CSV table of C-alpha atoms in Angstrom, one decimal:
chain,number,residue,atom,x,y,z
A,1,MET,CA,6.4,-26.3,-6.0
A,2,THR,CA,7.3,-22.6,-6.1
A,3,ALA,CA,8.3,-20.7,-3.2
A,4,GLN,CA,5.6,-18.4,-1.8
A,5,HIS,CA,7.0,-15.2,-1.2
A,6,PHE,CA,4.1,-13.3,0.1
A,7,CYS,CA,0.7,-14.0,2.9
A,8,LEU,CA,-2.5,-15.3,1.3
A,9,ASN,CA,-4.7,-15.3,4.1
A,10,THR,CA,-4.9,-11.5,5.0
A,11,TRP,CA,-6.5,-8.4,3.3
A,12,TYR,CA,-4.5,-6.3,0.8
A,13,VAL,CA,-5.7,-2.7,-0.7
A,14,ALA,CA,-6.5,-4.0,-4.6
A,15,ALA,CA,-7.7,-0.6,-5.6
A,16,THR,CA,-9.4,2.9,-4.8
A,17,PRO,CA,-13.0,3.2,-5.6
A,18,ASP,CA,-12.7,5.6,-8.5
A,19,GLU,CA,-11.2,3.0,-9.9
A,20,ILE,CA,-14.5,0.3,-9.9
A,21,THR,CA,-16.6,2.7,-12.8
A,22,ASP,CA,-18.8,1.1,-15.4
A,23,LYS,CA,-15.6,-0.9,-17.1
A,24,PRO,CA,-14.1,-4.4,-15.6
A,25,LEU,CA,-11.2,-3.3,-14.3
A,26,ALA,CA,-8.1,-6.1,-14.5
A,27,ARG,CA,-5.8,-6.6,-12.2
A,28,THR,CA,-3.1,-8.8,-10.4
A,29,ILE,CA,-2.9,-9.5,-7.6
A,30,CYS,CA,-0.3,-12.4,-5.8
A,31,ASN,CA,0.1,-14.0,-9.1
A,32,ILE,CA,-3.4,-14.4,-9.2
A,33,ARG,CA,-5.0,-12.5,-12.6
A,34,LEU,CA,-8.6,-10.7,-11.8
A,35,VAL,CA,-11.1,-8.4,-12.5
A,36,PHE,CA,-13.1,-5.9,-11.0
A,37,TYR,CA,-16.6,-4.7,-11.4
A,38,ARG,CA,-19.5,-3.3,-9.6
A,39,ASP,CA,-22.7,-5.5,-9.5
A,40,GLN,CA,-26.4,-4.3,-9.4
A,41,ASP,CA,-26.3,-2.8,-6.1
A,42,ASN,CA,-23.3,-1.4,-6.8
A,43,GLN,CA,-20.9,-3.5,-4.9
A,44,ALA,CA,-17.8,-4.2,-5.8
A,45,VAL,CA,-17.0,-7.7,-7.0
A,46,ALA,CA,-13.6,-9.8,-8.1
A,47,LEU,CA,-13.4,-12.9,-9.7
A,48,GLU,CA,-10.7,-15.1,-11.7
A,49,ASP,CA,-10.2,-13.1,-14.8
A,50,PHE,CA,-11.1,-16.2,-16.6
A,51,CYS,CA,-14.1,-17.1,-19.2
A,52,PRO,CA,-15.0,-20.7,-18.6
A,53,HIS,CA,-16.3,-21.4,-22.2
A,54,ARG,CA,-13.1,-20.3,-24.1
A,55,GLY,CA,-10.8,-19.2,-21.6
A,56,ALA,CA,-10.6,-15.8,-22.8
A,57,PRO,CA,-9.8,-12.7,-20.0
A,58,LEU,CA,-13.4,-11.4,-18.8
A,59,SER,CA,-11.7,-7.9,-18.4
A,60,LEU,CA,-12.2,-7.7,-22.0
A,61,GLY,CA,-15.7,-7.6,-21.6
A,62,THR,CA,-18.5,-5.2,-20.3
A,63,VAL,CA,-20.9,-4.6,-17.6
A,64,GLU,CA,-24.6,-4.9,-18.2
A,65,ASP,CA,-27.1,-4.4,-15.3
A,66,GLY,CA,-24.4,-5.1,-13.0
A,67,ARG,CA,-23.6,-8.5,-14.8
A,68,LEU,CA,-19.8,-9.0,-16.3
A,69,VAL,CA,-20.7,-9.8,-20.3
A,70,CYS,CA,-17.4,-11.8,-22.2
A,71,GLY,CA,-16.7,-9.8,-24.8
A,72,TYR,CA,-16.1,-13.0,-26.4
A,73,HIS,CA,-19.3,-15.0,-26.7
A,74,GLY,CA,-21.3,-12.7,-24.7
A,75,LEU,CA,-21.6,-15.1,-21.8
A,76,LYS,CA,-23.3,-13.0,-18.4
A,77,MET,CA,-20.9,-14.1,-15.4
A,78,GLY,CA,-22.8,-13.5,-11.8
A,79,SER,CA,-21.0,-11.7,-8.8
A,80,LYS,CA,-20.8,-15.5,-7.4
A,81,GLY,CA,-18.6,-16.8,-9.9
A,82,LYS,CA,-21.6,-18.7,-11.9
A,83,THR,CA,-22.2,-18.5,-15.2
A,84,GLU,CA,-25.8,-16.8,-15.7
A,85,SER,CA,-26.8,-16.8,-19.4
A,86,MET,CA,-25.4,-17.3,-22.6
A,87,PRO,CA,-26.5,-16.7,-26.1
A,88,ASN,CA,-28.3,-20.1,-27.8
A,89,GLN,CA,-26.7,-22.1,-24.8
A,90,ARG,CA,-27.7,-24.2,-21.6
A,91,VAL,CA,-25.2,-22.9,-19.0
A,92,GLU,CA,-26.3,-24.7,-15.5
A,93,LYS,CA,-23.4,-27.2,-15.7
A,94,PHE,CA,-21.0,-24.5,-16.9
A,95,PRO,CA,-17.9,-24.8,-14.1
A,96,CYS,CA,-17.6,-22.3,-11.9
A,97,ILE,CA,-14.6,-19.0,-11.3
A,98,THR,CA,-13.7,-17.9,-8.2
A,99,ALA,CA,-15.2,-15.2,-6.7
A,100,TYR,CA,-13.1,-13.2,-4.4
A,101,ALA,CA,-13.7,-12.0,-1.1
A,102,VAL,CA,-13.9,-7.7,-1.5
A,103,GLU,CA,-14.4,-5.0,1.0
A,104,GLU,CA,-14.9,-1.1,0.3
A,105,ARG,CA,-14.0,0.3,3.6
A,106,HIS,CA,-12.0,3.5,5.0
A,107,GLY,CA,-12.1,4.7,0.7
A,108,PHE,CA,-10.0,1.8,-0.5
A,109,ILE,CA,-11.6,-1.6,-2.0
A,110,TRP,CA,-9.7,-4.6,-0.1
A,111,ILE,CA,-9.4,-8.3,-1.2
A,112,TRP,CA,-8.4,-11.4,0.4
A,113,PRO,CA,-6.8,-13.8,-2.3
A,114,GLY,CA,-6.6,-16.5,-0.1
A,115,ASP,CA,-8.4,-19.5,1.1
A,116,GLN,CA,-12.4,-18.0,0.6
A,117,SER,CA,-13.0,-20.2,3.9
A,118,GLN,CA,-10.7,-18.4,6.1
A,119,VAL,CA,-12.1,-14.7,5.8
A,120,ASP,CA,-12.2,-12.1,8.6
A,121,ARG,CA,-13.8,-9.0,7.4
A,122,ASN,CA,-12.7,-7.8,11.1
A,123,LEU,CA,-9.2,-8.2,10.2
A,124,ILE,CA,-9.4,-5.7,7.9
A,125,PRO,CA,-7.0,-2.6,9.6
A,126,ASP,CA,-9.0,0.2,11.6
A,127,LEU,CA,-7.6,3.9,10.2
A,128,LEU,CA,-8.5,6.5,12.2
A,129,TRP,CA,-7.6,9.1,10.4
A,130,ALA,CA,-9.6,8.0,7.3
A,131,ASN,CA,-12.9,8.0,8.9
A,132,SER,CA,-12.6,11.7,11.3
A,133,ASN,CA,-13.0,15.4,10.0
A,134,ASP,CA,-9.9,16.1,11.7
A,135,TRP,CA,-7.9,14.7,9.1
A,136,ALA,CA,-6.9,15.5,5.5
A,137,TYR,CA,-6.2,12.4,3.0
A,138,GLY,CA,-4.0,12.5,-0.7
A,139,GLY,CA,-2.7,10.1,-2.6
A,140,GLY,CA,-2.1,7.7,-5.6
A,141,LEU,CA,-0.7,4.4,-6.6
A,142,TYR,CA,2.6,3.5,-8.0
A,143,HIS,CA,2.7,0.6,-10.4
A,144,ILE,CA,6.7,-0.7,-9.8
A,145,HIS,CA,8.5,-3.3,-10.9
A,146,CYS,CA,10.0,-4.6,-7.7
A,147,ASP,CA,10.0,-7.3,-4.7
A,148,TYR,CA,7.2,-5.9,-2.4
A,149,ARG,CA,9.9,-6.7,0.1
A,150,LEU,CA,12.2,-4.1,-1.4
A,151,MET,CA,9.7,-1.1,-0.7
A,152,ILE,CA,9.1,-2.9,2.3
A,153,ASP,CA,13.1,-2.5,3.4
A,154,ASN,CA,12.5,0.7,1.9
A,155,LEU,CA,10.0,2.3,4.2
A,156,MET,CA,11.8,1.4,7.4
A,157,ASP,CA,15.0,3.0,6.9
A,158,LEU,CA,14.6,6.5,6.3
A,159,THR,CA,18.2,7.1,6.2
A,160,HIS,CA,18.1,6.8,2.5
A,161,GLU,CA,15.8,10.7,2.1
A,162,THR,CA,19.8,11.8,3.0
A,163,TYR,CA,20.6,11.0,-0.6
A,164,VAL,CA,17.7,10.1,-2.8
A,165,HIS,CA,15.0,13.2,-1.8
A,166,ALA,CA,17.8,15.8,-1.0
A,167,SER,CA,16.0,18.5,-2.6
A,168,SER,CA,12.6,18.1,-0.7
A,169,ILE,CA,12.5,15.7,2.8
A,170,GLY,CA,16.3,14.6,3.4
A,171,GLN,CA,18.5,16.4,5.7
A,172,LYS,CA,21.7,15.3,7.3
A,173,GLU,CA,20.8,15.0,10.8
A,174,ILE,CA,18.8,12.1,9.9
A,175,ASP,CA,22.0,10.3,9.4
A,176,GLU,CA,23.8,11.5,12.5
A,177,ALA,CA,20.0,10.6,14.8
A,178,PRO,CA,20.2,7.1,16.3
A,179,VAL,CA,17.5,5.0,15.4
A,180,SER,CA,15.6,2.6,17.3
A,181,THR,CA,13.5,-0.4,16.6
A,182,LYS,CA,11.8,-3.1,18.1
A,183,ILE,CA,8.7,-5.5,17.5
A,184,ASP,CA,5.9,-4.8,19.7
A,185,GLY,CA,3.4,-7.6,19.2
A,186,GLU,CA,2.9,-8.1,15.7
A,187,GLN,CA,4.3,-4.4,14.8
A,188,VAL,CA,7.9,-3.9,14.4
A,189,VAL,CA,8.4,0.1,14.9
A,190,THR,CA,11.3,1.8,13.9
A,191,SER,CA,11.6,5.8,15.4
A,192,ARG,CA,13.6,8.7,14.8
A,193,TYR,CA,14.1,11.8,16.6
A,194,MET,CA,16.0,15.0,15.2
A,195,ASP,CA,16.1,17.5,17.9
A,196,GLY,CA,17.3,21.5,17.3
A,197,VAL,CA,17.4,21.2,13.4
A,198,TYR,CA,16.0,23.3,10.8
A,199,ALA,CA,13.2,22.2,8.5
A,200,PRO,CA,13.8,20.7,5.1
A,201,PRO,CA,12.3,22.1,2.0
A,202,PHE,CA,8.8,20.1,2.5
A,203,TRP,CA,8.5,20.7,5.9
A,204,LYS,CA,9.1,24.5,6.0
A,205,MET,CA,6.4,24.4,3.8
A,206,ALA,CA,4.1,22.1,5.8
A,207,LEU,CA,4.9,25.1,8.7
A,208,ARG,CA,4.0,28.1,6.8
A,209,ALA,CA,0.4,26.3,5.6
A,210,ASN,CA,-0.1,25.5,9.4
A,211,ASP,CA,0.9,29.6,9.9
A,212,LEU,CA,4.3,28.8,11.9
A,213,ALA,CA,7.5,30.6,11.5
A,214,ASP,CA,9.3,28.3,9.1
A,215,ASP,CA,13.2,30.1,10.2
A,216,VAL,CA,13.4,28.9,13.7
A,217,LEU,CA,14.9,25.7,14.6
A,218,VAL,CA,12.4,22.6,15.3
A,219,ASP,CA,12.4,18.7,16.6
A,220,ARG,CA,11.8,16.3,13.8
A,221,TRP,CA,10.5,12.7,14.4
A,222,GLN,CA,9.9,9.9,12.2
A,223,ILE,CA,7.9,6.5,13.2
A,224,CYS,CA,7.5,3.5,10.6
A,225,ARG,CA,5.3,0.8,12.0
A,226,PHE,CA,5.1,-2.1,10.1
A,227,ASN,CA,1.9,-4.0,10.4
A,228,LEU,CA,1.3,-7.7,8.4
A,229,PRO,CA,0.8,-8.6,5.8
A,230,SER,CA,2.6,-5.5,3.9
A,231,GLN,CA,1.3,-2.1,5.4
A,232,ILE,CA,3.2,0.6,6.9
A,233,LEU,CA,1.9,4.0,8.4
A,234,ILE,CA,5.2,6.2,8.8
A,235,GLU,CA,4.2,9.8,11.8
A,236,VAL,CA,6.4,12.2,10.3
A,237,GLY,CA,6.1,16.4,11.9
A,238,VAL,CA,8.5,18.7,13.3
A,239,ALA,CA,7.2,21.3,15.8
A,240,HIS,CA,8.8,24.3,17.1
A,241,GLN,CA,11.7,23.2,19.6
A,242,GLY,CA,11.1,23.2,22.7
A,243,HIS,CA,7.4,22.4,23.3
A,244,GLY,CA,7.7,18.6,23.4
A,245,GLY,CA,8.9,17.4,20.2
A,246,TYR,CA,6.4,14.6,18.8
A,247,ASP,CA,3.8,15.6,22.1
A,248,ALA,CA,4.2,19.4,21.5
A,249,PRO,CA,1.0,20.7,21.4
A,250,SER,CA,-1.4,21.3,18.1
A,251,ASP,CA,-0.9,25.4,17.7
A,252,VAL,CA,3.4,24.5,17.1
A,253,LYS,CA,3.5,21.7,15.1
A,254,ALA,CA,2.7,20.2,11.6
A,255,ASN,CA,2.3,16.7,11.7
A,256,SER,CA,1.3,13.9,9.4
A,257,ILE,CA,0.9,10.0,8.8
A,258,VAL,CA,2.5,8.5,5.3
A,259,VAL,CA,0.6,5.9,4.3
A,260,ASP,CA,1.7,2.8,2.3
A,261,PHE,CA,-0.3,0.2,1.6
A,262,ILE,CA,1.6,-2.3,-0.7
A,263,THR,CA,0.2,-5.0,-2.6
A,264,PRO,CA,2.0,-7.8,-4.0
A,265,GLU,CA,1.1,-7.7,-7.8
A,266,THR,CA,3.9,-10.8,-9.0
A,267,ASP,CA,7.1,-12.2,-7.5
A,268,ASP,CA,8.9,-9.2,-8.4
A,269,SER,CA,6.4,-6.2,-9.3
A,270,ILE,CA,3.9,-4.2,-6.7
A,271,LEU,CA,1.0,-2.2,-6.3
A,272,TYR,CA,1.9,0.6,-4.6
A,273,PHE,CA,-0.8,2.6,-3.2
A,274,TRP,CA,0.8,5.7,-1.3
A,275,GLY,CA,-0.6,9.2,0.3
A,276,MET,CA,-0.3,11.2,3.5
A,277,ALA,CA,-2.9,11.9,6.2
A,278,ARG,CA,-2.4,15.3,7.6
A,279,GLN,CA,-4.0,16.2,10.9
A,280,PHE,CA,-3.5,20.4,10.3
A,281,LYS,CA,-5.7,22.1,8.1
A,282,ALA,CA,-7.9,19.6,6.7
A,283,ASP,CA,-10.7,21.1,5.5
A,284,ASP,CA,-7.9,23.3,3.1
A,285,GLN,CA,-8.4,21.3,-0.7
A,286,ALA,CA,-5.8,23.2,-2.0
A,287,LEU,CA,-2.9,22.3,0.4
A,288,THR,CA,-4.2,18.8,0.1
A,289,ASP,CA,-3.4,18.5,-3.6
A,290,GLN,CA,-0.6,20.7,-3.1
A,291,ILE,CA,1.2,18.0,-0.5
A,292,ARG,CA,-0.2,15.2,-2.7
A,293,ASP,CA,1.8,16.5,-5.9
A,294,GLY,CA,4.6,16.9,-4.3
A,295,GLN,CA,4.6,13.4,-2.3
A,296,GLY,CA,4.0,11.8,-5.7
A,297,LYS,CA,7.1,13.4,-6.8
A,298,ILE,CA,8.9,12.1,-3.9
A,299,PHE,CA,7.7,8.4,-4.0
A,300,ALA,CA,8.5,8.4,-8.0
A,301,GLU,CA,11.9,8.9,-7.2
A,302,ASP,CA,11.6,6.1,-4.6
A,303,LEU,CA,10.5,4.2,-8.1
A,304,GLU,CA,13.7,4.9,-9.9
A,305,MET,CA,16.2,3.5,-7.2
A,306,LEU,CA,13.8,0.0,-6.1
A,307,GLU,CA,13.1,-1.0,-10.0
A,308,GLN,CA,16.8,-0.5,-10.4
A,309,GLN,CA,18.0,-2.4,-7.4
A,310,GLN,CA,16.0,-5.0,-8.6
A,311,ARG,CA,17.3,-5.3,-11.8
A,312,ASN,CA,20.5,-5.5,-9.8
A,313,LEU,CA,19.4,-8.0,-7.2
A,314,THR,CA,17.8,-10.6,-10.2
A,315,LEU,CA,21.5,-10.3,-12.5
A,316,TYR,CA,23.8,-10.9,-9.3
A,317,PRO,CA,21.2,-13.9,-7.8
A,318,ASP,CA,24.4,-14.7,-5.6
A,319,LYS,CA,25.8,-11.8,-4.5
A,320,GLN,CA,24.9,-11.2,-0.8
A,321,ILE,CA,23.6,-7.6,0.7
A,322,LEU,CA,24.8,-6.3,4.0
A,323,LYS,CA,22.5,-6.1,7.0
A,324,LEU,CA,23.7,-2.8,8.8
A,325,ASP,CA,21.7,-1.4,12.0
A,326,ILE,CA,19.7,1.0,10.1
A,327,ASP,CA,18.2,-2.6,8.1
A,328,SER,CA,16.7,-3.6,11.4
A,329,GLY,CA,12.7,-2.3,10.5
A,330,GLY,CA,13.2,-3.9,7.6
A,331,VAL,CA,15.4,-7.1,8.6
A,332,MET,CA,12.4,-8.0,11.4
A,333,SER,CA,9.5,-7.0,9.4
A,334,ARG,CA,10.5,-9.9,6.8
A,335,LYS,CA,11.1,-12.2,9.7
A,336,LEU,CA,7.4,-11.4,10.2
A,337,ILE,CA,6.0,-12.2,7.1
A,338,THR,CA,8.3,-15.8,6.8
A,339,ARG,CA,7.0,-16.6,10.2
A,340,ALA,CA,3.0,-15.4,8.9
A,341,ILE,CA,4.0,-17.5,5.5
A,342,LYS,CA,5.5,-20.3,7.4
A,343,LYS,CA,2.2,-20.7,9.7
A,344,GLU,CA,-0.1,-20.1,6.8
A,345,GLN,CA,1.6,-23.2,5.4
A,346,LEU,CA,1.4,-25.4,8.2
A,347,ALA,CA,-2.0,-24.6,8.4
A,348,SER,CA,-2.8,-25.6,5.0
A,349,SER,CA,-1.0,-28.6,4.9
């Protein structure tokens, strides 16, 4: 029996709405090969990417009048996984393929890859920033060849910013500031506060964009929040020193939420939906584009490091990796994941 590395009875971000257009979209999630398309009501649909006739990938076909047409022999598939028709064939006894629950919400397409009888749409997280005119959001998608837990480790320990992101968000004070990690219910929270520092290049830009001086001392914060199955939201920002830091009024700070939806593709690859939600100058589309481009470059630096890390771990499977105090956020997050997987397996046995 293959070890299960991720939760299945839960919601993952599968795509952004603009990815599902007039053509089928092939995507693998939790080792399940899927095809996404839109039905006649323009609703997103997810099915096994497997034609019941000869096993061809349905994603190689087309969408006609909201129905998925196999590109091999013209079989038409309904949104519930039932074959509706095929040229010159009777299809009543064709086996069904699995249809997966999907939900379009908060600007993302979510999927439940596990037991379809257990689907609970109330478990999709509430993202206030995604539905408020006070916030702006820009993001993207990276395909990364690494275990999804390595990305969680990376995001729950921002010490690496000093080295990996030295030209943008890194600064030596990150190393020097103490880190606090705790479990709050089903959430792991890692926080770091840096008082009386100069802002690094990215935050200098953000201060200027918010009509604030960028050459004065600031108080800086990083609060990483991990939620099952693999979602991390990081509250980040700077405020002019002496105004309360994280709690400072909006006219003396620039603050954002780094959005990280990590969707396992296979055991050693992920779909990484990244972005930044911003609570200043929310109507400035040019600024949103600028920040998105800057964040994309920052996350690309993580991509290279994580893929090389995965290669090393694969080459040296017997070597042990250390667990230091700065790693506690990732360690605690992994414990929550392991506990959730065991609970899921016990419930299905």
